[in-house]
């Protein structure tokens, strides 16, 4: 409410206007898994199509930053070529692209953004890297710079690890339940080891 009152935050469906009146655009769209484990990128493609058209009209350099979970290779093999084809401009010269994976929990996303466990940036070129870093620097005590595919894979690795931990804890809970053991006590003791049980 404070930021809306100050004119710093507003909602709009005019993507082109926003693009042409800013230096950076952050893409955060759903990339749900299909029934066979594939990833649906239709929402991402729709946004990239709109950004490519807007980029063609831009007079100045612009950063396009992707934070959505995507398969490794998507940013360099899909996003950048689409933007170049639709805009007639060149990545690394006329615009830059960065992939910055989000590590946010539901219910505490704002706190996690302001106090990130880690900030990872992969970028197409030094200017894109610096622009992306400037967005996160006020909150990030440490920024890890890496290649775009590695940044994409870090996000998938995090997601897989957390899913594995949840599945493991649920299995321990079922096993303890069958034996009449307090699973919460077991997991609390298990989690107290911060050296071996990361």
PDB file of C-alpha atoms in Angstrom:
ATOM      1  CA  UNK A   1       0.000   0.000   0.000  1.00  0.00           C
ATOM      2  CA  UNK A   2       2.876   2.385   0.795  1.00  0.00           C
ATOM      3  CA  UNK A   3       4.563   1.725  -2.550  1.00  0.00           C
ATOM      4  CA  UNK A   4       1.314   2.071  -4.470  1.00  0.00           C
ATOM      5  CA  UNK A   5       0.744   5.390  -2.678  1.00  0.00           C
ATOM      6  CA  UNK A   6       4.230   6.562  -3.662  1.00  0.00           C
ATOM      7  CA  UNK A   7       3.686   5.587  -7.306  1.00  0.00           C
ATOM      8  CA  UNK A   8       6.405   2.924  -7.178  1.00  0.00           C
ATOM      9  CA  UNK A   9       4.138  -0.082  -7.751  1.00  0.00           C
ATOM     10  CA  UNK A  10       1.255  -0.612 -10.134  1.00  0.00           C
ATOM     11  CA  UNK A  11      -0.395  -3.401 -12.078  1.00  0.00           C
ATOM     12  CA  UNK A  12      -0.901  -3.213 -15.826  1.00  0.00           C
ATOM     13  CA  UNK A  13      -1.409  -5.424 -18.844  1.00  0.00           C
ATOM     14  CA  UNK A  14       0.472  -3.014 -21.134  1.00  0.00           C
ATOM     15  CA  UNK A  15       3.744  -4.910 -21.302  1.00  0.00           C
ATOM     16  CA  UNK A  16       5.060  -2.859 -24.211  1.00  0.00           C
ATOM     17  CA  UNK A  17       4.631   0.448 -22.343  1.00  0.00           C
ATOM     18  CA  UNK A  18       6.406  -0.957 -19.271  1.00  0.00           C
ATOM     19  CA  UNK A  19       9.233  -2.351 -21.389  1.00  0.00           C
ATOM     20  CA  UNK A  20       9.836   0.909 -23.219  1.00  0.00           C
ATOM     21  CA  UNK A  21       9.858   2.887 -19.980  1.00  0.00           C
ATOM     22  CA  UNK A  22      12.289   0.759 -17.990  1.00  0.00           C
ATOM     23  CA  UNK A  23      15.825  -0.593 -18.128  1.00  0.00           C
ATOM     24  CA  UNK A  24      15.040  -4.144 -17.027  1.00  0.00           C
ATOM     25  CA  UNK A  25      12.176  -6.594 -17.344  1.00  0.00           C
ATOM     26  CA  UNK A  26      11.899  -9.555 -14.975  1.00  0.00           C
ATOM     27  CA  UNK A  27      10.013 -12.576 -16.329  1.00  0.00           C
ATOM     28  CA  UNK A  28       8.410 -14.770 -13.702  1.00  0.00           C
ATOM     29  CA  UNK A  29       5.798 -17.023 -15.268  1.00  0.00           C
ATOM     30  CA  UNK A  30       4.544 -20.492 -14.485  1.00  0.00           C
ATOM     31  CA  UNK A  31       6.375 -23.401 -16.113  1.00  0.00           C
ATOM     32  CA  UNK A  32       4.295 -26.343 -14.888  1.00  0.00           C
ATOM     33  CA  UNK A  33       5.272 -29.963 -15.372  1.00  0.00           C
ATOM     34  CA  UNK A  34       3.224 -32.113 -17.713  1.00  0.00           C
ATOM     35  CA  UNK A  35       1.998 -35.626 -16.931  1.00  0.00           C
ATOM     36  CA  UNK A  36       5.136 -37.183 -18.436  1.00  0.00           C
ATOM     37  CA  UNK A  37       7.521 -34.877 -16.574  1.00  0.00           C
ATOM     38  CA  UNK A  38       7.913 -32.473 -19.479  1.00  0.00           C
ATOM     39  CA  UNK A  39       7.820 -28.705 -18.902  1.00  0.00           C
ATOM     40  CA  UNK A  40       5.171 -26.447 -20.417  1.00  0.00           C
ATOM     41  CA  UNK A  41       6.790 -23.247 -21.668  1.00  0.00           C
ATOM     42  CA  UNK A  42       3.765 -21.728 -23.434  1.00  0.00           C
ATOM     43  CA  UNK A  43       3.436 -18.827 -20.952  1.00  0.00           C
ATOM     44  CA  UNK A  44       7.142 -18.066 -21.315  1.00  0.00           C
ATOM     45  CA  UNK A  45       6.879 -18.116 -25.118  1.00  0.00           C
ATOM     46  CA  UNK A  46       3.893 -15.747 -24.989  1.00  0.00           C
ATOM     47  CA  UNK A  47       5.823 -13.224 -22.888  1.00  0.00           C
ATOM     48  CA  UNK A  48       8.963 -13.508 -25.030  1.00  0.00           C
ATOM     49  CA  UNK A  49       6.876 -12.848 -28.146  1.00  0.00           C
ATOM     50  CA  UNK A  50       5.544  -9.638 -26.598  1.00  0.00           C
ATOM     51  CA  UNK A  51       8.975  -8.568 -25.368  1.00  0.00           C
ATOM     52  CA  UNK A  52      10.537  -9.200 -28.774  1.00  0.00           C
ATOM     53  CA  UNK A  53       8.028  -6.866 -30.418  1.00  0.00           C
ATOM     54  CA  UNK A  54       8.642  -4.213 -27.738  1.00  0.00           C
ATOM     55  CA  UNK A  55      12.417  -4.634 -28.033  1.00  0.00           C
ATOM     56  CA  UNK A  56      12.196  -3.878 -31.763  1.00  0.00           C
ATOM     57  CA  UNK A  57      10.811  -0.429 -30.848  1.00  0.00           C
ATOM     58  CA  UNK A  58      13.284   0.297 -28.038  1.00  0.00           C
ATOM     59  CA  UNK A  59      15.861   3.029 -28.544  1.00  0.00           C
ATOM     60  CA  UNK A  60      18.072   2.011 -25.644  1.00  0.00           C
ATOM     61  CA  UNK A  61      19.715  -1.101 -24.213  1.00  0.00           C
ATOM     62  CA  UNK A  62      17.451  -3.328 -22.084  1.00  0.00           C
ATOM     63  CA  UNK A  63      17.917  -6.275 -19.719  1.00  0.00           C
ATOM     64  CA  UNK A  64      15.543  -9.233 -19.989  1.00  0.00           C
ATOM     65  CA  UNK A  65      15.858 -11.322 -16.842  1.00  0.00           C
ATOM     66  CA  UNK A  66      14.261 -14.735 -16.426  1.00  0.00           C
ATOM     67  CA  UNK A  67      13.582 -16.163 -12.956  1.00  0.00           C
ATOM     68  CA  UNK A  68      11.180 -18.997 -13.823  1.00  0.00           C
ATOM     69  CA  UNK A  69      12.205 -22.638 -13.501  1.00  0.00           C
ATOM     70  CA  UNK A  70      13.242 -23.884 -16.957  1.00  0.00           C
ATOM     71  CA  UNK A  71      15.251 -26.815 -18.340  1.00  0.00           C
ATOM     72  CA  UNK A  72      18.958 -26.050 -18.817  1.00  0.00           C
ATOM     73  CA  UNK A  73      19.544 -24.554 -22.251  1.00  0.00           C
ATOM     74  CA  UNK A  74      16.190 -22.752 -22.421  1.00  0.00           C
ATOM     75  CA  UNK A  75      17.569 -19.239 -21.965  1.00  0.00           C
ATOM     76  CA  UNK A  76      20.378 -19.544 -24.515  1.00  0.00           C
ATOM     77  CA  UNK A  77      18.621 -21.953 -26.889  1.00  0.00           C
ATOM     78  CA  UNK A  78      15.085 -20.549 -26.846  1.00  0.00           C
ATOM     79  CA  UNK A  79      14.732 -17.150 -25.157  1.00  0.00           C
ATOM     80  CA  UNK A  80      17.695 -15.346 -26.721  1.00  0.00           C
ATOM     81  CA  UNK A  81      17.086 -16.614 -30.299  1.00  0.00           C
ATOM     82  CA  UNK A  82      13.369 -15.673 -30.053  1.00  0.00           C
ATOM     83  CA  UNK A  83      14.196 -12.174 -28.826  1.00  0.00           C
ATOM     84  CA  UNK A  84      16.809 -11.681 -31.559  1.00  0.00           C
ATOM     85  CA  UNK A  85      14.518 -12.952 -34.306  1.00  0.00           C
ATOM     86  CA  UNK A  86      11.496 -10.885 -33.255  1.00  0.00           C
ATOM     87  CA  UNK A  87      13.401  -7.674 -32.509  1.00  0.00           C
ATOM     88  CA  UNK A  88      16.023  -7.776 -35.242  1.00  0.00           C
ATOM     89  CA  UNK A  89      18.529  -6.872 -32.526  1.00  0.00           C
ATOM     90  CA  UNK A  90      21.533  -8.662 -31.091  1.00  0.00           C
ATOM     91  CA  UNK A  91      21.974 -10.022 -27.568  1.00  0.00           C
ATOM     92  CA  UNK A  92      25.150  -8.707 -25.959  1.00  0.00           C
ATOM     93  CA  UNK A  93      24.980  -5.494 -27.981  1.00  0.00           C
ATOM     94  CA  UNK A  94      21.439  -4.096 -28.146  1.00  0.00           C
ATOM     95  CA  UNK A  95      20.094  -5.971 -25.140  1.00  0.00           C
ATOM     96  CA  UNK A  96      21.224  -8.395 -22.475  1.00  0.00           C
ATOM     97  CA  UNK A  97      19.705 -11.493 -20.924  1.00  0.00           C
ATOM     98  CA  UNK A  98      20.169 -12.928 -17.462  1.00  0.00           C
ATOM     99  CA  UNK A  99      18.880 -15.992 -15.659  1.00  0.00           C
ATOM    100  CA  UNK A 100      18.473 -15.501 -11.909  1.00  0.00           C
ATOM    101  CA  UNK A 101      16.795 -18.460 -10.192  1.00  0.00           C
ATOM    102  CA  UNK A 102      14.388 -17.690  -7.374  1.00  0.00           C
ATOM    103  CA  UNK A 103      14.731 -19.522  -4.084  1.00  0.00           C
ATOM    104  CA  UNK A 104      11.514 -18.413  -2.401  1.00  0.00           C
ATOM    105  CA  UNK A 105       9.218 -20.267  -0.019  1.00  0.00           C
ATOM    106  CA  UNK A 106       5.463 -19.930  -0.176  1.00  0.00           C
ATOM    107  CA  UNK A 107       4.281 -17.715   2.656  1.00  0.00           C
ATOM    108  CA  UNK A 108       7.653 -16.028   3.195  1.00  0.00           C
ATOM    109  CA  UNK A 109       8.648 -14.970  -0.330  1.00  0.00           C
ATOM    110  CA  UNK A 110       9.175 -11.285   0.528  1.00  0.00           C
ATOM    111  CA  UNK A 111      11.413 -12.136   3.489  1.00  0.00           C
ATOM    112  CA  UNK A 112      13.312 -14.668   1.364  1.00  0.00           C
ATOM    113  CA  UNK A 113      13.809 -12.023  -1.366  1.00  0.00           C
ATOM    114  CA  UNK A 114      15.098  -9.499   1.171  1.00  0.00           C
ATOM    115  CA  UNK A 115      17.313 -12.046   2.970  1.00  0.00           C
ATOM    116  CA  UNK A 116      18.275 -14.605   0.332  1.00  0.00           C
ATOM    117  CA  UNK A 117      20.050 -17.808   1.276  1.00  0.00           C
ATOM    118  CA  UNK A 118      21.951 -17.388  -1.986  1.00  0.00           C
ATOM    119  CA  UNK A 119      21.780 -15.246  -5.111  1.00  0.00           C
ATOM    120  CA  UNK A 120      22.891 -16.824  -8.389  1.00  0.00           C
ATOM    121  CA  UNK A 121      23.226 -14.894 -11.653  1.00  0.00           C
ATOM    122  CA  UNK A 122      24.025 -16.186 -15.110  1.00  0.00           C
ATOM    123  CA  UNK A 123      24.188 -13.549 -17.842  1.00  0.00           C
ATOM    124  CA  UNK A 124      24.791 -13.186 -21.558  1.00  0.00           C
ATOM    125  CA  UNK A 125      27.451 -10.485 -21.199  1.00  0.00           C
ATOM    126  CA  UNK A 126      29.152  -8.188 -18.645  1.00  0.00           C
ATOM    127  CA  UNK A 127      26.594  -5.361 -18.986  1.00  0.00           C
ATOM    128  CA  UNK A 128      23.690  -7.770 -18.396  1.00  0.00           C
ATOM    129  CA  UNK A 129      25.546  -9.258 -15.431  1.00  0.00           C
ATOM    130  CA  UNK A 130      26.118  -5.855 -13.826  1.00  0.00           C
ATOM    131  CA  UNK A 131      22.525  -4.705 -14.388  1.00  0.00           C
ATOM    132  CA  UNK A 132      21.125  -7.909 -12.864  1.00  0.00           C
ATOM    133  CA  UNK A 133      23.547  -7.677  -9.940  1.00  0.00           C
ATOM    134  CA  UNK A 134      22.471  -4.075  -9.274  1.00  0.00           C
ATOM    135  CA  UNK A 135      18.882  -5.266  -8.794  1.00  0.00           C
ATOM    136  CA  UNK A 136      19.871  -7.821  -6.139  1.00  0.00           C
ATOM    137  CA  UNK A 137      22.869  -6.119  -4.522  1.00  0.00           C
ATOM    138  CA  UNK A 138      20.820  -4.162  -1.916  1.00  0.00           C
ATOM    139  CA  UNK A 139      19.679  -7.473  -0.393  1.00  0.00           C
ATOM    140  CA  UNK A 140      22.310 -10.058  -1.300  1.00  0.00           C
ATOM    141  CA  UNK A 141      25.368 -10.317   0.910  1.00  0.00           C
ATOM    142  CA  UNK A 142      26.978 -12.649  -1.625  1.00  0.00           C
ATOM    143  CA  UNK A 143      26.243 -13.076  -5.318  1.00  0.00           C
ATOM    144  CA  UNK A 144      27.433 -16.145  -7.202  1.00  0.00           C
ATOM    145  CA  UNK A 145      28.171 -15.456 -10.867  1.00  0.00           C
ATOM    146  CA  UNK A 146      28.066 -18.440 -13.211  1.00  0.00           C
ATOM    147  CA  UNK A 147      27.154 -19.528 -16.718  1.00  0.00           C
ATOM    148  CA  UNK A 148      23.460 -19.367 -17.665  1.00  0.00           C
ATOM    149  CA  UNK A 149      23.000 -23.171 -18.022  1.00  0.00           C
ATOM    150  CA  UNK A 150      24.603 -23.730 -14.595  1.00  0.00           C
ATOM    151  CA  UNK A 151      22.219 -21.162 -13.049  1.00  0.00           C
ATOM    152  CA  UNK A 152      19.272 -22.942 -14.691  1.00  0.00           C
ATOM    153  CA  UNK A 153      20.500 -26.300 -13.362  1.00  0.00           C
ATOM    154  CA  UNK A 154      21.004 -24.918  -9.832  1.00  0.00           C
ATOM    155  CA  UNK A 155      17.292 -24.119  -9.677  1.00  0.00           C
ATOM    156  CA  UNK A 156      16.327 -27.637 -10.796  1.00  0.00           C
ATOM    157  CA  UNK A 157      18.822 -29.107  -8.334  1.00  0.00           C
ATOM    158  CA  UNK A 158      17.344 -27.083  -5.465  1.00  0.00           C
ATOM    159  CA  UNK A 159      13.804 -28.124  -6.410  1.00  0.00           C
ATOM    160  CA  UNK A 160      14.796 -31.793  -6.640  1.00  0.00           C
ATOM    161  CA  UNK A 161      16.679 -31.727  -3.334  1.00  0.00           C
ATOM    162  CA  UNK A 162      13.760 -30.159  -1.468  1.00  0.00           C
ATOM    163  CA  UNK A 163      11.314 -32.649  -2.981  1.00  0.00           C
ATOM    164  CA  UNK A 164      13.649 -35.486  -1.976  1.00  0.00           C
ATOM    165  CA  UNK A 165      13.831 -34.188   1.614  1.00  0.00           C
ATOM    166  CA  UNK A 166      10.033 -33.944   1.853  1.00  0.00           C
ATOM    167  CA  UNK A 167       9.545 -37.440   0.408  1.00  0.00           C
ATOM    168  CA  UNK A 168      12.202 -38.812   2.784  1.00  0.00           C
ATOM    169  CA  UNK A 169      10.633 -37.138   5.835  1.00  0.00           C
ATOM    170  CA  UNK A 170       7.195 -38.476   4.845  1.00  0.00           C
ATOM    171  CA  UNK A 171       8.557 -42.019   4.537  1.00  0.00           C
ATOM    172  CA  UNK A 172      10.254 -41.773   7.941  1.00  0.00           C
ATOM    173  CA  UNK A 173       6.953 -40.468   9.333  1.00  0.00           C
ATOM    174  CA  UNK A 174       5.043 -43.447   7.923  1.00  0.00           C
ATOM    175  CA  UNK A 175       7.633 -45.890   9.246  1.00  0.00           C
ATOM    176  CA  UNK A 176       7.597 -44.281  12.704  1.00  0.00           C
ATOM    177  CA  UNK A 177       3.796 -44.253  12.706  1.00  0.00           C
ATOM    178  CA  UNK A 178       3.699 -47.983  12.035  1.00  0.00           C
ATOM    179  CA  UNK A 179       6.079 -48.577  14.957  1.00  0.00           C
ATOM    180  CA  UNK A 180       4.435 -46.097  17.340  1.00  0.00           C
ATOM    181  CA  UNK A 181       7.480 -43.812  17.388  1.00  0.00           C
ATOM    182  CA  UNK A 182       7.233 -40.006  17.569  1.00  0.00           C
ATOM    183  CA  UNK A 183       8.387 -39.041  14.061  1.00  0.00           C
ATOM    184  CA  UNK A 184       8.713 -35.358  14.990  1.00  0.00           C
ATOM    185  CA  UNK A 185      11.203 -36.203  17.741  1.00  0.00           C
ATOM    186  CA  UNK A 186      13.156 -38.424  15.346  1.00  0.00           C
ATOM    187  CA  UNK A 187      13.341 -35.722  12.637  1.00  0.00           C
ATOM    188  CA  UNK A 188      14.223 -33.007  15.151  1.00  0.00           C
ATOM    189  CA  UNK A 189      17.190 -35.059  16.335  1.00  0.00           C
ATOM    190  CA  UNK A 190      18.127 -35.944  12.753  1.00  0.00           C
ATOM    191  CA  UNK A 191      18.057 -32.268  11.699  1.00  0.00           C
ATOM    192  CA  UNK A 192      20.191 -31.180  14.673  1.00  0.00           C
ATOM    193  CA  UNK A 193      23.273 -32.506  12.862  1.00  0.00           C
ATOM    194  CA  UNK A 194      24.402 -29.608  10.650  1.00  0.00           C
ATOM    195  CA  UNK A 195      27.637 -31.234   9.488  1.00  0.00           C
ATOM    196  CA  UNK A 196      26.612 -34.563   7.965  1.00  0.00           C
ATOM    197  CA  UNK A 197      22.865 -34.056   7.474  1.00  0.00           C
ATOM    198  CA  UNK A 198      22.870 -30.879   5.408  1.00  0.00           C
TER     199      UNK A 198
END
